PDB file of C-alpha atoms in Angstrom:
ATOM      1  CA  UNK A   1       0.000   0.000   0.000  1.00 46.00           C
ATOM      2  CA  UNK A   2       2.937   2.471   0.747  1.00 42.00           C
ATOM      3  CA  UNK A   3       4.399   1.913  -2.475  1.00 42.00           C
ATOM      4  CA  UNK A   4       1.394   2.823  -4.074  1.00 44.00           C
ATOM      5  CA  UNK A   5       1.130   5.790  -2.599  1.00 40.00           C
ATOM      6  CA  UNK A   6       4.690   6.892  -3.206  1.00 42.00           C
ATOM      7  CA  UNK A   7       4.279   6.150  -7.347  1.00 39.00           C
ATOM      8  CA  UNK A   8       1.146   8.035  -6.861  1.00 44.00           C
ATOM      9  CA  UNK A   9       2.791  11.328  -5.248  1.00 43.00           C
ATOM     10  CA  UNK A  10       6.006  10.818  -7.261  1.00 43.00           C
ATOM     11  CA  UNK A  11       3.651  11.087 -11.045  1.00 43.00           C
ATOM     12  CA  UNK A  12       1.694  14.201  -9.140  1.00 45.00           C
ATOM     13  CA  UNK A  13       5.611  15.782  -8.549  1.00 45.00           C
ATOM     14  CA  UNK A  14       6.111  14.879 -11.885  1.00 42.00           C
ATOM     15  CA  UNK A  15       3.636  16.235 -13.469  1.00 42.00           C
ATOM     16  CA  UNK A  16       3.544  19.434 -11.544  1.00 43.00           C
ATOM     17  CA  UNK A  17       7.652  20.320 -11.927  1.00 43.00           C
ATOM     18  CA  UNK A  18       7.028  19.861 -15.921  1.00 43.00           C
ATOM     19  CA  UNK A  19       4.250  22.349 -15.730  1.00 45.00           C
ATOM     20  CA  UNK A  20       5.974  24.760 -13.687  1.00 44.00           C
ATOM     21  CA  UNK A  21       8.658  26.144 -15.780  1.00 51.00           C
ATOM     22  CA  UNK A  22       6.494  27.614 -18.925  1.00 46.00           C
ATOM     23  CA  UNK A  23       5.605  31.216 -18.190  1.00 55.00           C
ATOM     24  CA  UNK A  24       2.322  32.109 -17.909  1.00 51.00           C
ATOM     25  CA  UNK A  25       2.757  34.878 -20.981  1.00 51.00           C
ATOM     26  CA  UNK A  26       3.924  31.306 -23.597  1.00 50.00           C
ATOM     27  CA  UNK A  27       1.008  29.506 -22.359  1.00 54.00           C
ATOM     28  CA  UNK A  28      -1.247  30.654 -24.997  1.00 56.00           C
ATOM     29  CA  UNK A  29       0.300  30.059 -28.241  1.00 58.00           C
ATOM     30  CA  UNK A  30      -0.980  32.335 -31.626  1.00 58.00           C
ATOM     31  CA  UNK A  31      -2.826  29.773 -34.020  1.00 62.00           C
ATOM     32  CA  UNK A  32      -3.037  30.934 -37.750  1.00 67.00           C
ATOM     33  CA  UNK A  33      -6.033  30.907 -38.956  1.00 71.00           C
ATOM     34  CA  UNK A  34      -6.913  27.965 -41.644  1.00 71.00           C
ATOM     35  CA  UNK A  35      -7.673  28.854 -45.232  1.00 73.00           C
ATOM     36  CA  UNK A  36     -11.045  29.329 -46.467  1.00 77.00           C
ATOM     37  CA  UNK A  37     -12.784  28.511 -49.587  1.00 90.00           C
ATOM     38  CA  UNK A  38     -13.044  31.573 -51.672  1.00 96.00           C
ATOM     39  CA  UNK A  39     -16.101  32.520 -53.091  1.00 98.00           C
ATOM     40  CA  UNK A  40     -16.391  35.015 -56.566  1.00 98.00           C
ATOM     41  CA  UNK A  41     -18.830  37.661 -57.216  1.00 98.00           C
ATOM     42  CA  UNK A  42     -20.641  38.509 -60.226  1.00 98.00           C
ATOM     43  CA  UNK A  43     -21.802  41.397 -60.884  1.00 98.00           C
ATOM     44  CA  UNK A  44     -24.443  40.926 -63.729  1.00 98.00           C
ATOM     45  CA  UNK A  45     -25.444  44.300 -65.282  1.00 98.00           C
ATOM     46  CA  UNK A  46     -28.644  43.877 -67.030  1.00 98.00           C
ATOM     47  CA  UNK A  47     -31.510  44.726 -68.407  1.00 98.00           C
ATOM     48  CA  UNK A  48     -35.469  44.096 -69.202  1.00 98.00           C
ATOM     49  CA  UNK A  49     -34.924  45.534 -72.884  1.00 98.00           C
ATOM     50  CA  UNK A  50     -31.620  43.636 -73.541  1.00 98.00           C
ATOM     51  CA  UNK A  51     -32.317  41.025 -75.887  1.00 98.00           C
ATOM     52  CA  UNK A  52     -28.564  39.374 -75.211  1.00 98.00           C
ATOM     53  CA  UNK A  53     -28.837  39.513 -71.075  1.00 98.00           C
ATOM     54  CA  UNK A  54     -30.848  36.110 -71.071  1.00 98.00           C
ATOM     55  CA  UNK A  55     -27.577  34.691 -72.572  1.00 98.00           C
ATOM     56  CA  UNK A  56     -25.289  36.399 -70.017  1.00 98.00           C
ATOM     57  CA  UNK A  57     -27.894  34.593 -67.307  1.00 98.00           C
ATOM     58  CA  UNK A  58     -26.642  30.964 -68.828  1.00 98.00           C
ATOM     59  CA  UNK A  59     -23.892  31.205 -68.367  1.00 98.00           C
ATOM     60  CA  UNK A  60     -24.249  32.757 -64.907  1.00 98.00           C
ATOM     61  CA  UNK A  61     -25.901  29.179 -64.884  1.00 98.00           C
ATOM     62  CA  UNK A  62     -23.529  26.944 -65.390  1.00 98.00           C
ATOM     63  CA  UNK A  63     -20.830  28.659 -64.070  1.00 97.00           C
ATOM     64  CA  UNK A  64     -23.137  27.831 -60.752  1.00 97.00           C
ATOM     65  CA  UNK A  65     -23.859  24.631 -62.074  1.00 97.00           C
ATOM     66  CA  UNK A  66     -20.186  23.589 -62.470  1.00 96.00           C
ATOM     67  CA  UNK A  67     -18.557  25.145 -59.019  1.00 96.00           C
ATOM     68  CA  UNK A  68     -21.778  25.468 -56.599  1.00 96.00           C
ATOM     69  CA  UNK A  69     -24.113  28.398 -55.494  1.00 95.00           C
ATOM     70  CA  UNK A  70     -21.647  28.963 -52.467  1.00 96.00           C
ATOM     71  CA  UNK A  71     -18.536  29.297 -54.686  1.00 97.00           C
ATOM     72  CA  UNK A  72     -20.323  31.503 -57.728  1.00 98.00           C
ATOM     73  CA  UNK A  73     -22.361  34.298 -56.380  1.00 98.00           C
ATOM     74  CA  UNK A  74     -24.191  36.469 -58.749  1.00 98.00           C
ATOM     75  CA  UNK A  75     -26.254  39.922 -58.528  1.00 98.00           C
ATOM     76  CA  UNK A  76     -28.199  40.867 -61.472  1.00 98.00           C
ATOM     77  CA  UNK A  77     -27.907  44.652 -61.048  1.00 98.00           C
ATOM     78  CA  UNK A  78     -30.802  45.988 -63.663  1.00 98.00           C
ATOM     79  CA  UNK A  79     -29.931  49.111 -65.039  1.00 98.00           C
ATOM     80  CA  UNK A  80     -28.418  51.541 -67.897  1.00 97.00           C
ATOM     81  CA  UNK A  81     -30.275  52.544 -71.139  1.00 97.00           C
ATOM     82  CA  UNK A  82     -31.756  48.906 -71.187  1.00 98.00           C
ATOM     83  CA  UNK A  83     -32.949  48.403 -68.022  1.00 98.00           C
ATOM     84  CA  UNK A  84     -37.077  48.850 -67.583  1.00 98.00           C
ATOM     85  CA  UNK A  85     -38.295  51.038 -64.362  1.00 97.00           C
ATOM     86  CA  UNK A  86     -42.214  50.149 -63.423  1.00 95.00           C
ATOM     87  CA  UNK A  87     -44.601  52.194 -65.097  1.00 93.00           C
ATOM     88  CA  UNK A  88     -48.219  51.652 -66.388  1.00 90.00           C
ATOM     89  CA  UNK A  89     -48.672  48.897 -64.388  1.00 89.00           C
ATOM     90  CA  UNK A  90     -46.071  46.772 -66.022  1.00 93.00           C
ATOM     91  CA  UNK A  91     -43.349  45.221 -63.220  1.00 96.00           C
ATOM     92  CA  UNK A  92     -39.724  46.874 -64.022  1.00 98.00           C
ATOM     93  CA  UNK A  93     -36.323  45.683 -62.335  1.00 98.00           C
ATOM     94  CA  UNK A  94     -34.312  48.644 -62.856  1.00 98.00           C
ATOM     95  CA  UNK A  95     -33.474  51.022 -59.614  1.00 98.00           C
ATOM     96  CA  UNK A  96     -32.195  54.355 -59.264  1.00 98.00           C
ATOM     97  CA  UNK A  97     -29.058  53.084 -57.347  1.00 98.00           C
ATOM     98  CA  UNK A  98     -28.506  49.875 -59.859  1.00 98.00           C
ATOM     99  CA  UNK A  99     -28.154  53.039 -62.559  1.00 98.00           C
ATOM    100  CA  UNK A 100     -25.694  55.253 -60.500  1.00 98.00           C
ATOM    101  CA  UNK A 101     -23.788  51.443 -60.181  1.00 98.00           C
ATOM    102  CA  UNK A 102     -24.053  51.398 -64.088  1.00 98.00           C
ATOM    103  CA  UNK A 103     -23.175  55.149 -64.777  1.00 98.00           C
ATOM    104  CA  UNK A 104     -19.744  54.920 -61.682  1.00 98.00           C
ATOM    105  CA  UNK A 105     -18.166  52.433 -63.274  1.00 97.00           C
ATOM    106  CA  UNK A 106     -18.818  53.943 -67.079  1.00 97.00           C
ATOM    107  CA  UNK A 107     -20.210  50.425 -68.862  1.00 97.00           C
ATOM    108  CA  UNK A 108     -20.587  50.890 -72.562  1.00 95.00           C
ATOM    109  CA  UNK A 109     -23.389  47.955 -73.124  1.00 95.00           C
ATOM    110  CA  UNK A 110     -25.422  45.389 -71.911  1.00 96.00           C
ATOM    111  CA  UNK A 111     -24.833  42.572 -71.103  1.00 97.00           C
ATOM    112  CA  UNK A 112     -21.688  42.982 -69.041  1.00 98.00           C
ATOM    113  CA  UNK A 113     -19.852  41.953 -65.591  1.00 98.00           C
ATOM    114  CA  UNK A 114     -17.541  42.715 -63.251  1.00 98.00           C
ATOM    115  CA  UNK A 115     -15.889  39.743 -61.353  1.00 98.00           C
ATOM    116  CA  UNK A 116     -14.833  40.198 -58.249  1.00 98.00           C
ATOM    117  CA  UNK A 117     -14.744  43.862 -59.289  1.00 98.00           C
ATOM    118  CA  UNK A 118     -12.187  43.832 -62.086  1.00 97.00           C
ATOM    119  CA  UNK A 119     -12.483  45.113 -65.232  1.00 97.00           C
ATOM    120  CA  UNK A 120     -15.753  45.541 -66.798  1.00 97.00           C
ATOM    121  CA  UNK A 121     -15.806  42.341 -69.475  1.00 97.00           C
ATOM    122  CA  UNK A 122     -18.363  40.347 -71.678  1.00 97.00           C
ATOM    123  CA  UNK A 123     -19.910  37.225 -70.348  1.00 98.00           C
ATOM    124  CA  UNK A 124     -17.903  34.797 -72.496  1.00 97.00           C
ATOM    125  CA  UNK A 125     -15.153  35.331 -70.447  1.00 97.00           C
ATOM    126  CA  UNK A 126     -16.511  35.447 -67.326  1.00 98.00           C
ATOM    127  CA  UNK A 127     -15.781  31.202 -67.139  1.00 97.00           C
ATOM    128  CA  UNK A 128     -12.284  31.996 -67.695  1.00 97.00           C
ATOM    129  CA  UNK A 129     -11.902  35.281 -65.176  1.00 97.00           C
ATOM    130  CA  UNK A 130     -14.061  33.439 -62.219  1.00 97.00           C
ATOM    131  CA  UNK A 131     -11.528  30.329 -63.107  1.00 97.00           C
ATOM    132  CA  UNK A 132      -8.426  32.771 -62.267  1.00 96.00           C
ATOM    133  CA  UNK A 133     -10.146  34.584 -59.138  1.00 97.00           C
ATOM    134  CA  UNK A 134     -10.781  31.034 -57.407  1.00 96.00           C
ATOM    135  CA  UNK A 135      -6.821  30.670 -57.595  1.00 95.00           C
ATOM    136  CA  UNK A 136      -6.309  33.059 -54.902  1.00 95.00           C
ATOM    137  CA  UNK A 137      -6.824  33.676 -51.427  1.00 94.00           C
ATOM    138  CA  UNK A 138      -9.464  35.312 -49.418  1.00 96.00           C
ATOM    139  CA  UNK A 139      -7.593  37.132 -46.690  1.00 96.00           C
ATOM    140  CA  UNK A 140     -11.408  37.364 -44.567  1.00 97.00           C
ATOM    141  CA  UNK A 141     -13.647  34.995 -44.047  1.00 97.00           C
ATOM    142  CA  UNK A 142     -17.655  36.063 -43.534  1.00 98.00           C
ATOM    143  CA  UNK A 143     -19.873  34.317 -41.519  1.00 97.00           C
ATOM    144  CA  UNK A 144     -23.543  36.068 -42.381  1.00 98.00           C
ATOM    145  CA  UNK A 145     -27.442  35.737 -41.024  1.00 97.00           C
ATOM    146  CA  UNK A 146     -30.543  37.663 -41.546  1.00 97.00           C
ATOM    147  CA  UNK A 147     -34.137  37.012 -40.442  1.00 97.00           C
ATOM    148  CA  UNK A 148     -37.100  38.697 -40.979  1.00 96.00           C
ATOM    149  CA  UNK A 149     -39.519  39.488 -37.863  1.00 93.00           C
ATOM    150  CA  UNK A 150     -43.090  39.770 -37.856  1.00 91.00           C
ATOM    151  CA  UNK A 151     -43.126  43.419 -38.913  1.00 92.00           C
ATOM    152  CA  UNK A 152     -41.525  42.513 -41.875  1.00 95.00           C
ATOM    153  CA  UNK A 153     -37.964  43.714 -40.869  1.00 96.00           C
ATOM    154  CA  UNK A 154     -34.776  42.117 -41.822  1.00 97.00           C
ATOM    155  CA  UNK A 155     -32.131  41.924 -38.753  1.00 97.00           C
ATOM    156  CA  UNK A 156     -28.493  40.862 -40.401  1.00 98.00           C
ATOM    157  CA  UNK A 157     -25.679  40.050 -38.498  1.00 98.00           C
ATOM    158  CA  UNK A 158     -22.057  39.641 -40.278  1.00 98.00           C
ATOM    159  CA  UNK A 159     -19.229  38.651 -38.950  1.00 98.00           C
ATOM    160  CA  UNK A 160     -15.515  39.138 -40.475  1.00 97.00           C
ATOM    161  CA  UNK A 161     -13.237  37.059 -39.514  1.00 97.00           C
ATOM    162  CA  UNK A 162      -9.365  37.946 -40.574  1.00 96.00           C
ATOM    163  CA  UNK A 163      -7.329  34.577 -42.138  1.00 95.00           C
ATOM    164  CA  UNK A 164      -4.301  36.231 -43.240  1.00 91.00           C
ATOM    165  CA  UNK A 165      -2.784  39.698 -42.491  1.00 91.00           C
ATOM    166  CA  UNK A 166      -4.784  43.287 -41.734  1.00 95.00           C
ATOM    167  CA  UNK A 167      -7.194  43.868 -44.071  1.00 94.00           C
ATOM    168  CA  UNK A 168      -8.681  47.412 -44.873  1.00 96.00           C
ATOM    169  CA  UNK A 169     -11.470  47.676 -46.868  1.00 97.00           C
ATOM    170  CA  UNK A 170     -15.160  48.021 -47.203  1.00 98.00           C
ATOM    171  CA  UNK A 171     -18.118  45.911 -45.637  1.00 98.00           C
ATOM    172  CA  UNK A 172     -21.153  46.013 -47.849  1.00 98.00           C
ATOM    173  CA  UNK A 173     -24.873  44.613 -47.506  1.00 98.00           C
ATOM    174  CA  UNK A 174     -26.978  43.903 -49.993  1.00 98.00           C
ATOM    175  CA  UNK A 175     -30.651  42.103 -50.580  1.00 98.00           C
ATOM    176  CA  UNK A 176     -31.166  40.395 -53.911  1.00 98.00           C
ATOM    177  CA  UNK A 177     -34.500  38.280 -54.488  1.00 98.00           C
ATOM    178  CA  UNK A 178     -35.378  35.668 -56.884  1.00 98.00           C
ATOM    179  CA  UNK A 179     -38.072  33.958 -58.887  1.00 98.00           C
ATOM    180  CA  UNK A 180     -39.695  37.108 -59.939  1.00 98.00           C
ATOM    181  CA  UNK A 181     -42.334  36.677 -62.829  1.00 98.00           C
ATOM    182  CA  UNK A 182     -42.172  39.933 -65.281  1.00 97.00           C
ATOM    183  CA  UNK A 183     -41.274  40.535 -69.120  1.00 98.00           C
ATOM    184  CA  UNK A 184     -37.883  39.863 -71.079  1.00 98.00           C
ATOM    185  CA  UNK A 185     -36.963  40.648 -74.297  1.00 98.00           C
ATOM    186  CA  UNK A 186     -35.257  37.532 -75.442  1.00 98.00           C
ATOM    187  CA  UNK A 187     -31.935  36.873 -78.127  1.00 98.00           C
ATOM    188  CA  UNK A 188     -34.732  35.702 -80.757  1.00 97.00           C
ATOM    189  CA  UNK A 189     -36.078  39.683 -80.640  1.00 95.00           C
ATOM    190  CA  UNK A 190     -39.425  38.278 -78.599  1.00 98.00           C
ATOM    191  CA  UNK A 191     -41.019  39.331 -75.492  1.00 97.00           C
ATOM    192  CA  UNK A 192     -41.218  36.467 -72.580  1.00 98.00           C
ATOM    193  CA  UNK A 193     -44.029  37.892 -70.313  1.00 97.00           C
ATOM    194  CA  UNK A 194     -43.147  34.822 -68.191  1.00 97.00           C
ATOM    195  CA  UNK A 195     -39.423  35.031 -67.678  1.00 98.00           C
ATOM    196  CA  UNK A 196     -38.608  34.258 -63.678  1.00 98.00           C
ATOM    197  CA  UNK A 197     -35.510  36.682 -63.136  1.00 98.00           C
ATOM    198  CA  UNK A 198     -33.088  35.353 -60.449  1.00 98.00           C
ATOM    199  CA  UNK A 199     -30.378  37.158 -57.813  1.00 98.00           C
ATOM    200  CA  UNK A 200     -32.386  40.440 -58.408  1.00 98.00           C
ATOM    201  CA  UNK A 201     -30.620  43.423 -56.982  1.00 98.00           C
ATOM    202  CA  UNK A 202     -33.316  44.491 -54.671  1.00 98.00           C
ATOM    203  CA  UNK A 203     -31.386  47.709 -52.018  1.00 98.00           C
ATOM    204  CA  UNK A 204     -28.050  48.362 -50.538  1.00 98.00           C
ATOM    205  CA  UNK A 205     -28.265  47.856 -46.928  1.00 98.00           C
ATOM    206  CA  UNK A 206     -25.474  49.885 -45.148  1.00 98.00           C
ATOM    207  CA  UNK A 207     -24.946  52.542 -47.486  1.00 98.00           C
ATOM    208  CA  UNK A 208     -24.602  52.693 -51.750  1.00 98.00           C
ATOM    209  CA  UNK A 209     -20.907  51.902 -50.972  1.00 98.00           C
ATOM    210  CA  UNK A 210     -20.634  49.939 -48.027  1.00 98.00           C
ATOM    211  CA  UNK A 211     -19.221  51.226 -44.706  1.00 98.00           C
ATOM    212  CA  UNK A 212     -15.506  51.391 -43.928  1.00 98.00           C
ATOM    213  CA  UNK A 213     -13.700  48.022 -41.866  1.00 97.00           C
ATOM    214  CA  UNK A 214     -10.553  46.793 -40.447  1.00 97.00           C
ATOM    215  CA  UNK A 215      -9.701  43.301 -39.466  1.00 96.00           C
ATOM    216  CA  UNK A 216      -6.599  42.094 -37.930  1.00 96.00           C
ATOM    217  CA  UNK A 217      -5.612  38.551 -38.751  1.00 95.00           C
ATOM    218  CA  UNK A 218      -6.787  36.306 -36.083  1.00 94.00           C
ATOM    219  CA  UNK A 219      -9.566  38.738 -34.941  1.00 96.00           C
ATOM    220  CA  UNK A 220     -13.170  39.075 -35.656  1.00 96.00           C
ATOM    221  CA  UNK A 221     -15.476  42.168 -36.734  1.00 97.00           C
ATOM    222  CA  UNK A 222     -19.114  41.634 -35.779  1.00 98.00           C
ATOM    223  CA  UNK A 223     -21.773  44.316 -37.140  1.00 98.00           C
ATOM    224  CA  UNK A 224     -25.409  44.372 -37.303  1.00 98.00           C
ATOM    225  CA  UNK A 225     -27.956  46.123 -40.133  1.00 98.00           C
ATOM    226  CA  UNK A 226     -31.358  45.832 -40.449  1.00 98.00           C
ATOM    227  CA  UNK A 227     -33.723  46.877 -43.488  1.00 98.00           C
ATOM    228  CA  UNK A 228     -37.466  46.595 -44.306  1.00 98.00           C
ATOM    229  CA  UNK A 229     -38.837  45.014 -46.687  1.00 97.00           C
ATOM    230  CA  UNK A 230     -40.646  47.023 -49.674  1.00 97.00           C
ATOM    231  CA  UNK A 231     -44.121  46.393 -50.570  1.00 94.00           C
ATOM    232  CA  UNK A 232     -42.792  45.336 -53.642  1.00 94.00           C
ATOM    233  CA  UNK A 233     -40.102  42.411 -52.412  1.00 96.00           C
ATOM    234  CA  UNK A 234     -41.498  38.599 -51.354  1.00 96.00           C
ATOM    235  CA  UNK A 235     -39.726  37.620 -48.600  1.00 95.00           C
ATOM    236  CA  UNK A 236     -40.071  33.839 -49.359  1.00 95.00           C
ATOM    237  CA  UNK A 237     -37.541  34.759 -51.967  1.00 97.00           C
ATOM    238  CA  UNK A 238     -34.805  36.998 -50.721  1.00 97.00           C
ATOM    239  CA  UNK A 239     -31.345  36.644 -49.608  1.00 98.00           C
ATOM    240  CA  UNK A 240     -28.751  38.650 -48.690  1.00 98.00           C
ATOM    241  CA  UNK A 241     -25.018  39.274 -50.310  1.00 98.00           C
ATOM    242  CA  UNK A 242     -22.050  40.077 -47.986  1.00 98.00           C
ATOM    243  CA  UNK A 243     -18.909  41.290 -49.381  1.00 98.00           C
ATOM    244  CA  UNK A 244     -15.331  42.948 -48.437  1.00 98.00           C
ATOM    245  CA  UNK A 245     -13.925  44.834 -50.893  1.00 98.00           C
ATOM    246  CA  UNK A 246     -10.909  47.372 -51.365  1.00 97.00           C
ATOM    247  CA  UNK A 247      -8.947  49.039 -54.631  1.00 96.00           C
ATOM    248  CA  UNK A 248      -7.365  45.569 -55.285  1.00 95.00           C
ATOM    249  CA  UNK A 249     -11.044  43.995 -55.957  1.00 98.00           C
ATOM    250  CA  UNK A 250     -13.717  41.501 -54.047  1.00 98.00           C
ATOM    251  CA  UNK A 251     -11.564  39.699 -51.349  1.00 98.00           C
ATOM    252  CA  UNK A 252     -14.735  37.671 -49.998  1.00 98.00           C
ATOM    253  CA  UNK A 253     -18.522  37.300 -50.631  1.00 98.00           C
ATOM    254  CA  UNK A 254     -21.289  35.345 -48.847  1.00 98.00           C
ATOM    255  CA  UNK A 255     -25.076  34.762 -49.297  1.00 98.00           C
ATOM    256  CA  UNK A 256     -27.479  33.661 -46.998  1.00 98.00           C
ATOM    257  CA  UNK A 257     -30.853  32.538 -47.526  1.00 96.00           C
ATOM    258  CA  UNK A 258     -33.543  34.927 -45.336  1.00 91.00           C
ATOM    259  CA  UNK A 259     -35.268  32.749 -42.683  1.00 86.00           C
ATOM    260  CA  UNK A 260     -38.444  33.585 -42.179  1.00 68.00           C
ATOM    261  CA  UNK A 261     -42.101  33.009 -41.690  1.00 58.00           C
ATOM    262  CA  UNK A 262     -42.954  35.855 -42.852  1.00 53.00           C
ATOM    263  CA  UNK A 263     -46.373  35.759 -45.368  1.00 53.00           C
ATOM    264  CA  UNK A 264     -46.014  35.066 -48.836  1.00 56.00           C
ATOM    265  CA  UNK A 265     -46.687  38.668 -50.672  1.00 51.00           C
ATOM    266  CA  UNK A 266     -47.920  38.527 -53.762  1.00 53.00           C
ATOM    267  CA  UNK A 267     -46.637  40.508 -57.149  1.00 49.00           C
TER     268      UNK A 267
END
């Protein structure tokens, strides 16, 4: 029995003089943070009256198709001399602010992109330009959720996490909505009064340009928006976009779904 109890203080001794010469300042060691999957945004300018913008939509398709809805995330932003604004009762996409996006960045036609915010370019090459973007790394990761309350008000909360170095850059917010029923003017020179338009560019939520963030590598940002939702939006179908971006481009965009059980409105 005594030599039990000796092995059993000795292993305590042990255990406690291997502890006791690490400094309480080295105990907590600086992990990296891992890598995350980038995502690529597509910015889809658009139009009601642009008979070529259906094709620019397929391939938004099967760039999805081929790499996921998580990897490819597109905004159609309806707008410029094409794009249709409601009148006489007849559903239009276009918005004032989707036309100041057309008229900042100086786009020459419809349909065109920008990836990730690079130059504007023509959607045949947008397969090859999202191809190159997905080669690098996202220096933030964003971690986003919005629900809608009974009042019919959206409460988003983001979260930016830094993976690699400071970052410097803008946060912005914005709702999109799909599976909205309203004319097209399609490649053949027709009129689809039954074309569902997806990733609708619906309202910025934290400003036309985002608002201003920093986040240190290993440290997270958490901010919360909220927005109504218009008369005109069904909030069954909306999601919101969340992306960092600076002079160098996109560095990472999320979507999330809106949860809600919120009534159906009807358009």
């Amino acid at each position: 029995m005594k030599i039990k109890v000796y092995i059993t203080f000795l292993l305590a001794a042990l255990f406690l003089a291997s502890c006791s010469h690490i400094d309480e300042d080295e105990r907590l060691i600086y992990v990296k943070p891992a890598p995350v999957e980038r995502s690529v945004l597509i910015e889809d300018f658009t139009g009601q009256m642009c008979i070529n913008c259906p094709l620019a939509t397929q391939e938004i398709e099967k760039l999805i198709e081929q790499y996921g809805e998580d990897v490819v995330i597109a905004v159609g932003i309806h707008s410029g001399p094409l794009g249709f604004h409601t009148r006489n009762n007849l559903l239009g996409l276009s918005t004032d602010l989707g036309d100041a996006y057309y008229n900042h960045w100086n786009l020459p036609y419809q349909p065109i992109g920008l990836i990730d915010r690079g130059a504007p370019t023509e959607y045949t090459a947008w397969g090859t330009q999202v191809r190159q973007e997905l080669q690098k790394t996202a220096p933030v990761n964003i971690e986003l959720s919005a629900v809608v309350d009974d009042n019919l008000n959206i409460a988003i909360n983001t979260q930016v996490m830094g993976v690699d170095g400071n970052t410097l850059g803008k946060l912005q917010l914005w709702v999109v909505e799909d599976s909205i029923n309203t004319f097209q003017r399609m490649p053949d020179g027709t009129r689809n009064n039954d074309y569902i338009h997806n990733h609708v560019f619906r309202a910025a939520v934290n400003g036309d340009w985002g608002e201003d963030i920093t986040v240190n590598e290993g440290y997270t940002v958490e901010l919360q928006h909220s927005i109504a939702v218009a008369s005109d939006w069904n909030p069954k179908n909306l999601s919101v976009i969340a992306f960092v971006y600076n002079d160098s481009g996109v560095l990472q965009v999320t979507k999330t779904k809106l949860l809600s059980d919120a009534p159906e409105v009807e358009q």
